[in-house]
Short mmCIF file of C-alpha atoms and ligand atoms in Angstrom, two decimals:
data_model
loop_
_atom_site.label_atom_id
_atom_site.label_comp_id
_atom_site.label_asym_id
_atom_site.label_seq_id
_atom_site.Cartn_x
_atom_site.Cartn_y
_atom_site.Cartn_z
CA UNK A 19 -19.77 11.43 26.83
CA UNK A 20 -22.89 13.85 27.30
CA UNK A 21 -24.40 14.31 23.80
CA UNK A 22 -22.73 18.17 24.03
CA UNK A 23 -19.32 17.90 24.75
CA UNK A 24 -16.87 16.79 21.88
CA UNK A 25 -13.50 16.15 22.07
CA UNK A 26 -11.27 17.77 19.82
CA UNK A 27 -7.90 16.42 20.46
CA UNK A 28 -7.88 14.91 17.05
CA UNK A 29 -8.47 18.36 15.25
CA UNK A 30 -6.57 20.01 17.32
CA UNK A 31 -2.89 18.67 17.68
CA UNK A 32 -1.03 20.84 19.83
CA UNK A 33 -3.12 19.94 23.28
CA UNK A 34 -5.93 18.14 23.95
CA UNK A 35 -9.07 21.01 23.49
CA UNK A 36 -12.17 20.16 25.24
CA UNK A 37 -15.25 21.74 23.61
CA UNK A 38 -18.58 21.90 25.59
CA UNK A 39 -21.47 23.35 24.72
CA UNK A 40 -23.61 26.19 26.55
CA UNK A 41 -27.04 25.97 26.05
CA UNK A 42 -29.54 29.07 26.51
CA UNK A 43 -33.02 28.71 28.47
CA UNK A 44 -36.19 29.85 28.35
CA UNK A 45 -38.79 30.66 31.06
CA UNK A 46 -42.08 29.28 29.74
CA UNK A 47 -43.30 30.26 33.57
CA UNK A 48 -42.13 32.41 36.36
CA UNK A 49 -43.67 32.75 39.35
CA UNK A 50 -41.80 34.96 42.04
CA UNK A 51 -42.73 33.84 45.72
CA UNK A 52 -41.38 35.34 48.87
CA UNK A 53 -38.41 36.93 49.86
CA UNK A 54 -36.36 34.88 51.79
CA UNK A 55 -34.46 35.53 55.03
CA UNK A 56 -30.66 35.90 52.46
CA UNK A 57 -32.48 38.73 50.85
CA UNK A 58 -33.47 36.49 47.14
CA UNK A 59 -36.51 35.29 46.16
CA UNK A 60 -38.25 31.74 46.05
CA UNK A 61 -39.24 31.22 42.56
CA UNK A 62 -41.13 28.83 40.66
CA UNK A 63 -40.72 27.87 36.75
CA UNK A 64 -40.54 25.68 34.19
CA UNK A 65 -36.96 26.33 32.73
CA UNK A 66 -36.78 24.51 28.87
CA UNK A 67 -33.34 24.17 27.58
CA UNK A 68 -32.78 25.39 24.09
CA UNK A 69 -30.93 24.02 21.02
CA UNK A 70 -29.34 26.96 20.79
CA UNK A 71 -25.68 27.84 22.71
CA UNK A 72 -22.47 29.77 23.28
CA UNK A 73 -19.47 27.39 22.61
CA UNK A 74 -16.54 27.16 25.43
CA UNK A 75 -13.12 25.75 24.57
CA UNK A 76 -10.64 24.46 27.34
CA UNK A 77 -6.92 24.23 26.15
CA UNK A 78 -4.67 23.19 29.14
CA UNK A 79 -1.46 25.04 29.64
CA UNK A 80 1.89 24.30 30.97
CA UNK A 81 1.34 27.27 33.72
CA UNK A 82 0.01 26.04 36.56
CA UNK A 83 -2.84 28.33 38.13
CA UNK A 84 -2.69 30.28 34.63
CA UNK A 85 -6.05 31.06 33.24
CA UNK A 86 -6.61 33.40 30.16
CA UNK A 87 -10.52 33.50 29.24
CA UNK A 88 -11.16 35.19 25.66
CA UNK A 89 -14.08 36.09 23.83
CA UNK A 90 -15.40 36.30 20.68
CA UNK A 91 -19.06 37.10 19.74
CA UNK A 92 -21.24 36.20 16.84
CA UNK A 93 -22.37 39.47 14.60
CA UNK A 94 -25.72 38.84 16.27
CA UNK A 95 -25.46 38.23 19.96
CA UNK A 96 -26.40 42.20 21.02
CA UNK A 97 -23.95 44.57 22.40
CA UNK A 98 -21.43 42.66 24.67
CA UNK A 99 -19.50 46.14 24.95
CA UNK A 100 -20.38 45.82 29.07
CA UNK A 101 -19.57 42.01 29.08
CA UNK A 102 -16.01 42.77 27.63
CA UNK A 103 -14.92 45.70 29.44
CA UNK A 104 -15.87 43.59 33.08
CA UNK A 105 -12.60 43.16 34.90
CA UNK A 106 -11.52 39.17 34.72
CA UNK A 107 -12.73 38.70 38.38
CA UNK A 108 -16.22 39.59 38.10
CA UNK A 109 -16.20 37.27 34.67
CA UNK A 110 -18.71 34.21 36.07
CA UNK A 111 -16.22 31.64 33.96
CA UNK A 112 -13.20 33.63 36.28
CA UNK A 113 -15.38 33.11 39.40
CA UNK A 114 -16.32 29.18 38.26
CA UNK A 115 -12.98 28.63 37.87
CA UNK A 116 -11.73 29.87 41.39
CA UNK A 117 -14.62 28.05 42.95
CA UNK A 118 -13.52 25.15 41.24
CA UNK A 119 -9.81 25.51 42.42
CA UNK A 120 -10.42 26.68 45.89
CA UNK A 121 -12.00 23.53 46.72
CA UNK A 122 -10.12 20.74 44.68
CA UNK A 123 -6.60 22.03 44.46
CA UNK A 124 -7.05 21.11 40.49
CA UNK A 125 -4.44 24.19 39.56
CA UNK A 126 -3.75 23.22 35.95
CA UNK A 127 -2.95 25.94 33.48
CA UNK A 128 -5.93 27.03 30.97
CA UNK A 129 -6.89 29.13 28.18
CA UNK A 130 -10.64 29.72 27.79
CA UNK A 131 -11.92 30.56 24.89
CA UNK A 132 -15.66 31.98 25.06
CA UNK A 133 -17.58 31.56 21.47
CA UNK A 134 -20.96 33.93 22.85
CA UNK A 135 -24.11 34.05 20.82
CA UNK A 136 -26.95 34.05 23.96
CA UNK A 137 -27.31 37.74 24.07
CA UNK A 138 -25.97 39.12 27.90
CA UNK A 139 -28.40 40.79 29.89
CA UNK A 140 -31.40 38.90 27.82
CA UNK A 141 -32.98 36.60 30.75
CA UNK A 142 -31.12 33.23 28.65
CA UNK A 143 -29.39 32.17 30.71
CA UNK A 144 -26.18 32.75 29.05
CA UNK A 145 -23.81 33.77 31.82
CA UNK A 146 -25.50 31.19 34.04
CA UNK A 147 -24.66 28.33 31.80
CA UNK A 148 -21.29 28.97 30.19
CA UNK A 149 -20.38 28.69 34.19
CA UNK A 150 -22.15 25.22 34.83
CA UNK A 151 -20.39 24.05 31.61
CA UNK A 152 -17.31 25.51 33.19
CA UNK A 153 -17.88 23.31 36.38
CA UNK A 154 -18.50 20.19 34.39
CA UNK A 155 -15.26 20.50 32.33
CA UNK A 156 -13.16 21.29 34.67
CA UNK A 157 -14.27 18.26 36.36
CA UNK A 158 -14.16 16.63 33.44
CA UNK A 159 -10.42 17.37 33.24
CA UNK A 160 -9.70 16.72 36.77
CA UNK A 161 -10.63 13.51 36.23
CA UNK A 162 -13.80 13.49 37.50
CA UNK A 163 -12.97 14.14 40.88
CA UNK A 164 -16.45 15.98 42.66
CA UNK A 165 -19.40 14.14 42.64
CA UNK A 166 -22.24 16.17 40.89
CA UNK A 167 -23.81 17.46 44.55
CA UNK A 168 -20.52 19.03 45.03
CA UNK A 169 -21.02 20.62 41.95
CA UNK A 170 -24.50 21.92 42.53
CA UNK A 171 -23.11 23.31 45.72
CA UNK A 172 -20.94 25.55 44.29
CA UNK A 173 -23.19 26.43 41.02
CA UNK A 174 -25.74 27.37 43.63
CA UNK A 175 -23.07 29.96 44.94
CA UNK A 176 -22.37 31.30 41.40
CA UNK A 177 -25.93 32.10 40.81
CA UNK A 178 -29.46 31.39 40.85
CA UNK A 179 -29.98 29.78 37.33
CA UNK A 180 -26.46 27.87 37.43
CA UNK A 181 -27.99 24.85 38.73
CA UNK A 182 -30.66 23.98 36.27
CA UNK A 183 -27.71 23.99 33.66
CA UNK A 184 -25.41 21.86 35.66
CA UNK A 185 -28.58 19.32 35.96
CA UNK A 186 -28.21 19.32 32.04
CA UNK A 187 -31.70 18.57 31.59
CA UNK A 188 -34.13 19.34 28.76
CA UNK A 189 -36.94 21.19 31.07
CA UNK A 190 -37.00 21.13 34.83
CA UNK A 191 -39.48 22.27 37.56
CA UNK A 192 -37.12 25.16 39.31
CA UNK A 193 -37.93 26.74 42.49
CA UNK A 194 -36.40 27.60 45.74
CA UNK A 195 -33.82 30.04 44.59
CA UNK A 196 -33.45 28.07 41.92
CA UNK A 197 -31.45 25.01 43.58
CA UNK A 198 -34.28 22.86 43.27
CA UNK A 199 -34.67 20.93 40.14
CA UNK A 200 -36.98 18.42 39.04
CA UNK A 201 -35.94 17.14 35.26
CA UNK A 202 -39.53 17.12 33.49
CA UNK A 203 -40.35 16.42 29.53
CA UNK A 204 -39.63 19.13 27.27
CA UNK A 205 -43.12 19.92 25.44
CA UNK A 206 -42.70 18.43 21.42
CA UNK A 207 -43.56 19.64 17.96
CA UNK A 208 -43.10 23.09 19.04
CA UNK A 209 -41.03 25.73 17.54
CA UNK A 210 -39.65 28.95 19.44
CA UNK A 211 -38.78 32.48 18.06
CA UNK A 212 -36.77 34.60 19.90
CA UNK A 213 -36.84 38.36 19.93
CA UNK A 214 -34.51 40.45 21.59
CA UNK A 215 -35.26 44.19 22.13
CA UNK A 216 -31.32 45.53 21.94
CA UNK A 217 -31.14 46.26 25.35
CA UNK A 218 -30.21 44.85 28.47
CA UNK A 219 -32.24 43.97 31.88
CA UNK A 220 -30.22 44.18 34.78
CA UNK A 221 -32.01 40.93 37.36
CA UNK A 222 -31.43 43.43 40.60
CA UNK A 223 -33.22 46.18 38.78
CA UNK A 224 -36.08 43.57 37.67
CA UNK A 225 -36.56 42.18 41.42
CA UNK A 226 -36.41 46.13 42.79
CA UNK A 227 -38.98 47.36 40.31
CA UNK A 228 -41.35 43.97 40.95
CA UNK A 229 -41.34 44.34 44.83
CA UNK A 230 -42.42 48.77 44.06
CA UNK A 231 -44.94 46.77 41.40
CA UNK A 232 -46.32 45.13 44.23
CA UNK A 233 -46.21 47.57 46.77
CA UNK A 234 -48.20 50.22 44.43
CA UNK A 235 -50.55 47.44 44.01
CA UNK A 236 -51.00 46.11 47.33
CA UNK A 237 -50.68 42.84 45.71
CA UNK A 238 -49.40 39.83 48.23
CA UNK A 239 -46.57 37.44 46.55
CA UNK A 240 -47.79 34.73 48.59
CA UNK A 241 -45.47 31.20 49.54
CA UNK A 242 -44.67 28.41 47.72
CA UNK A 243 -47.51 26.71 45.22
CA UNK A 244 -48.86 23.65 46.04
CA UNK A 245 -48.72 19.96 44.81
CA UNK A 246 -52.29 20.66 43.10
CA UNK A 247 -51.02 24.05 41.48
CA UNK A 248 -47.33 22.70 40.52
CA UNK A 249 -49.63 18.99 38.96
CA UNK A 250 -51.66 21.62 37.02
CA UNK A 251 -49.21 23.72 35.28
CA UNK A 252 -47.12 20.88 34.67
CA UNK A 253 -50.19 19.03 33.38
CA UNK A 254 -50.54 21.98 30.86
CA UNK A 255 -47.20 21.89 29.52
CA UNK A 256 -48.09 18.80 27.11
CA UNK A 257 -51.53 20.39 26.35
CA UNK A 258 -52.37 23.38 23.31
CA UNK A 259 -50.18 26.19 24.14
CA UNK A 260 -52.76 28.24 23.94
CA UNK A 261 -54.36 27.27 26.78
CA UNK A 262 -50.90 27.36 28.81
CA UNK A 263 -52.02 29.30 31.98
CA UNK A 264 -47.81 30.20 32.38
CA UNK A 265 -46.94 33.46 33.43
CA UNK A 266 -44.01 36.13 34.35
CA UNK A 267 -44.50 37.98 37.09
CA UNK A 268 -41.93 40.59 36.18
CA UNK A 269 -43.55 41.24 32.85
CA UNK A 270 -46.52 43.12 34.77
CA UNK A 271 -44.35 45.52 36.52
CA UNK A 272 -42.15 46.04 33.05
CA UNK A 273 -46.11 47.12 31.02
CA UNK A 274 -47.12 49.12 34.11
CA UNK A 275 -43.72 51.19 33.42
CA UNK A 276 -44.34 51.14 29.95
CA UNK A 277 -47.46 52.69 30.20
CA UNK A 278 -46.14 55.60 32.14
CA UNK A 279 -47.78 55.32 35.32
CA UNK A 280 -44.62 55.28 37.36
CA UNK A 281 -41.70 57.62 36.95
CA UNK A 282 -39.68 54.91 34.39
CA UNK A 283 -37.23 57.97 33.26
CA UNK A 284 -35.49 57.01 29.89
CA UNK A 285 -36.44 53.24 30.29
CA UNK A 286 -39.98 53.73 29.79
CA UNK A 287 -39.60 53.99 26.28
CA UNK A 288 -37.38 50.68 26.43
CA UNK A 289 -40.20 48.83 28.14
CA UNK A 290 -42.64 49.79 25.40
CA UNK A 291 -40.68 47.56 22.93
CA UNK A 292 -42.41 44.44 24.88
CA UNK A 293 -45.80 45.77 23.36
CA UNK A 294 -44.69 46.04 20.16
CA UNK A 295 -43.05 42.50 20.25
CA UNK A 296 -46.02 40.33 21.57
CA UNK A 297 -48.76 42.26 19.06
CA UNK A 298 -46.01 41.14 16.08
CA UNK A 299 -45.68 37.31 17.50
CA UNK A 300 -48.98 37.49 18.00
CA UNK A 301 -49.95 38.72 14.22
CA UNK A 302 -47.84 36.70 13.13
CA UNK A 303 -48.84 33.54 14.00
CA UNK A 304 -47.73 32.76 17.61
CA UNK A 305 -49.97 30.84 20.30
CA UNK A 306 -48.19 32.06 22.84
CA UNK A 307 -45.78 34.44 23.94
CA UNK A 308 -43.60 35.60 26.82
CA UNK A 309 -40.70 37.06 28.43
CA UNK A 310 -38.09 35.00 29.49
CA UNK A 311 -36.34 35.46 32.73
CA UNK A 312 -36.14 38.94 34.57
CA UNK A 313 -36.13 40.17 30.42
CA UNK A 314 -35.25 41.16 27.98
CA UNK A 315 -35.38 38.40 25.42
CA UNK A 316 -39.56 37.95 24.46
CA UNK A 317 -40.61 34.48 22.55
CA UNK A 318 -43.19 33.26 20.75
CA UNK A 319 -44.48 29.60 20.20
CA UNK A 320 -45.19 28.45 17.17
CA UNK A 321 -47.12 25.35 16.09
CA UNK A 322 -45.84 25.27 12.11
CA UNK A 323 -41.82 25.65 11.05
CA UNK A 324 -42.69 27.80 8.21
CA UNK A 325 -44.96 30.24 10.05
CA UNK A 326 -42.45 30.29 12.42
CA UNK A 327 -39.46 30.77 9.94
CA UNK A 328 -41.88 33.54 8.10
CA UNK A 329 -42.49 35.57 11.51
CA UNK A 330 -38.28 35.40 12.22
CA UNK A 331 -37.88 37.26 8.44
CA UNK A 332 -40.70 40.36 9.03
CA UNK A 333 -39.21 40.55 12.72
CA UNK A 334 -35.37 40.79 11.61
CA UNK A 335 -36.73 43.87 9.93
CA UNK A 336 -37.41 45.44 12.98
CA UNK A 337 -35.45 43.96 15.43
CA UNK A 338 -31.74 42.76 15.14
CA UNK A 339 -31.27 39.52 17.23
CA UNK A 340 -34.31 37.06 15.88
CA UNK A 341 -33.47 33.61 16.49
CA UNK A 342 -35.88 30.21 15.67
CA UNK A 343 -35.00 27.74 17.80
CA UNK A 344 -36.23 24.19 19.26
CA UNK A 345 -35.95 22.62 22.55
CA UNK A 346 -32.54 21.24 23.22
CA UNK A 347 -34.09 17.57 22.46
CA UNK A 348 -34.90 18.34 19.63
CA UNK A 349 -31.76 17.12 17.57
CA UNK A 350 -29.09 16.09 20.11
CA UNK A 351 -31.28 13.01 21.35
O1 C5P B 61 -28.70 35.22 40.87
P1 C5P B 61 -28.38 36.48 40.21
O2 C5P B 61 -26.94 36.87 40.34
O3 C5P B 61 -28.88 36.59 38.82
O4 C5P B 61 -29.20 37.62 41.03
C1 C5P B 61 -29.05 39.02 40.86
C2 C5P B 61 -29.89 39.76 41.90
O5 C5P B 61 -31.30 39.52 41.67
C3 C5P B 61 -29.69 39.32 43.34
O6 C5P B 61 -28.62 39.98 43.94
C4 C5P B 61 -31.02 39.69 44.00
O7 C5P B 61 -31.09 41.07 44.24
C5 C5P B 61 -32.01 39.38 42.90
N1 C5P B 61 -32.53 38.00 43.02
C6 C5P B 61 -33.53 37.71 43.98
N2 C5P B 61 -33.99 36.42 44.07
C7 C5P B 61 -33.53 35.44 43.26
C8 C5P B 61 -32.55 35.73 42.29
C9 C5P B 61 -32.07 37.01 42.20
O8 C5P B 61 -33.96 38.58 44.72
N3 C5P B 61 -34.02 34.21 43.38
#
């Protein structure tokens, strides 16, 4: 059994409850490359899997074809408001669970219940991975029936960062879309604070407001790395973190709206949060920061647990979801 998924049919008598963890991810680097022919972008990154996750529970029902997803969300986990008021069909778990149907038949009744604490719209990964958890219990309760390639196919349809969390690894080398993934070594001895702003970036809105970056800029994206590039930053990753050459290319284009010098309306002043947050991680003790994803969550690596547990205290003071956390290795192996 993988080292997150528990069975609970001893706790819970009734029927059988299948609990499976959702982990959250971090960018450490992201590199957006080319636009591609289906209108995405190739990317590039080093996705690290955190110990840190929303919990999904899978009673089966008498019902066939029923499904019932509920959610509940830890006092800290942002403003779901938007997540709850979605209709059931744009719900990713809804659409994992269609996917799943629509090609294995597997009708059999369920009630989800969705335990959330990876803030929504905050570049973890949250949405992506409670629906590759999805996939892998409902196989799971199928009996096992779709080999994992199967899997990826239809976690590739779901989303760009579903397949790195069906892959379940600790830290991959991502690109294409993100349907590419090459398991590497998490880095060790590190410890990660995460720093939410309180509000929510939208991807579509990230990728539009990169590509009018670039255009102001006249800056080229350019095509995939190569071997010497990838060997480098991956070379890096076990080196001091602050010397980490990693990047996001979104966070750019999020600073030069910050500052003003394009017509950000209202969300200029939202941007400006990033400032603040990097010159407190980096006060406080952090040897590196970054934004995670297409934002909004911000992180800071830290190379001592108690300057790390110190920084979380002064930053819940200004900011409301501050979370330490560890890559996923670092207790459930
Ligand atoms: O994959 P996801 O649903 O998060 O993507 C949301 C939007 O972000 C896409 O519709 C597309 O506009 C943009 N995107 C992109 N290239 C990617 C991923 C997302 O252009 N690799």
């Amino acid at each position: 059994m993988p080292a997150h998924t528990q069975n609970l049919s001893k706790i819970a008598k009734i029927a059988p409850v299948l609990a499976v963890r959702a982990p959250a991810k971090l960018n450490l680097h992201l590199a957006v490359k080319d636009r591609r022919a289906d209108g995405l972008h190739n990317l590039e990154s080093i996705f690290l899997s955190l110990a840190f996750w929303d919990t999904l529970y899978f009673e089966p029902a008498c019902e066939e074809k029923l499904l019932e997803i509920s959610m509940e969300k830890e006092k800290k986990s942002g403003n779901l408001a938007d997540f709850f008021a979605l209709p059931a069909e744009k719900n990713i778990i809804f659409k994992a669970v269609s996917c799943f149907r629509d090609k294995t038949g597997f009708n059999r009744g369920l009630r989800i219940r969705v335990k959330k604490r990876i803030p929504v719209g905050g570049g973890l990964g949250g949405g992506s991975s409670d629906a590759a958890s999805t996939l892998l219990a409902l196989n799971r309760l199928a009996g096992g029936i779709l080999p994992l390639c199967a899997l990826a196919e239809m976690a590739e349809s779901l989303g760009s960062d579903v397949p790195f969390f069906l892959h379940e690894a600790a830290a991959a080398w991502v690109s294409g879309r993100g349907e590419f993934i090459d398991p590497i070594e998490a880095p060790k001895g590190l410890f990660f604070v995460l720093v939410n702003p309180g509000f929510p970036s939208e991807t579509a809105r990230a990728f539009r407001l990169l590509s009018d970056f670039r255009e102001g800029q006249a800056t080229a994206c350019g095509g995939n790395s190569g071997h010497g590039e990838k060997q480098l930053l991956l070379n890096a990753l076990s080196g001091d973190p602050q010397n980490w050459p990693f990047k996001n290319d979104f966070l750019p284009a999020f600073l030069h709206l910050a500052k003003g010098s394009s017509g950000g309306g209202s969300s200029q002043n939202a941007e400006k949060a990033y400032l603040d947050i990097f010159a407190r991680l980096k006060e406080l003790g952090a040897v590196f920061s970054g934004l995670s994803g297409a934002g909004s969550t911000c992180f800071g690596v830290f190379t001592k647990m108690a300057e790390a547990k110190r920084a979380c205290k002064i930053l819940l003071e200004t900011w409301d979801f501050v979370k330490l956390t560890f890559p996923s290795t670092f207790y459930l192996r």
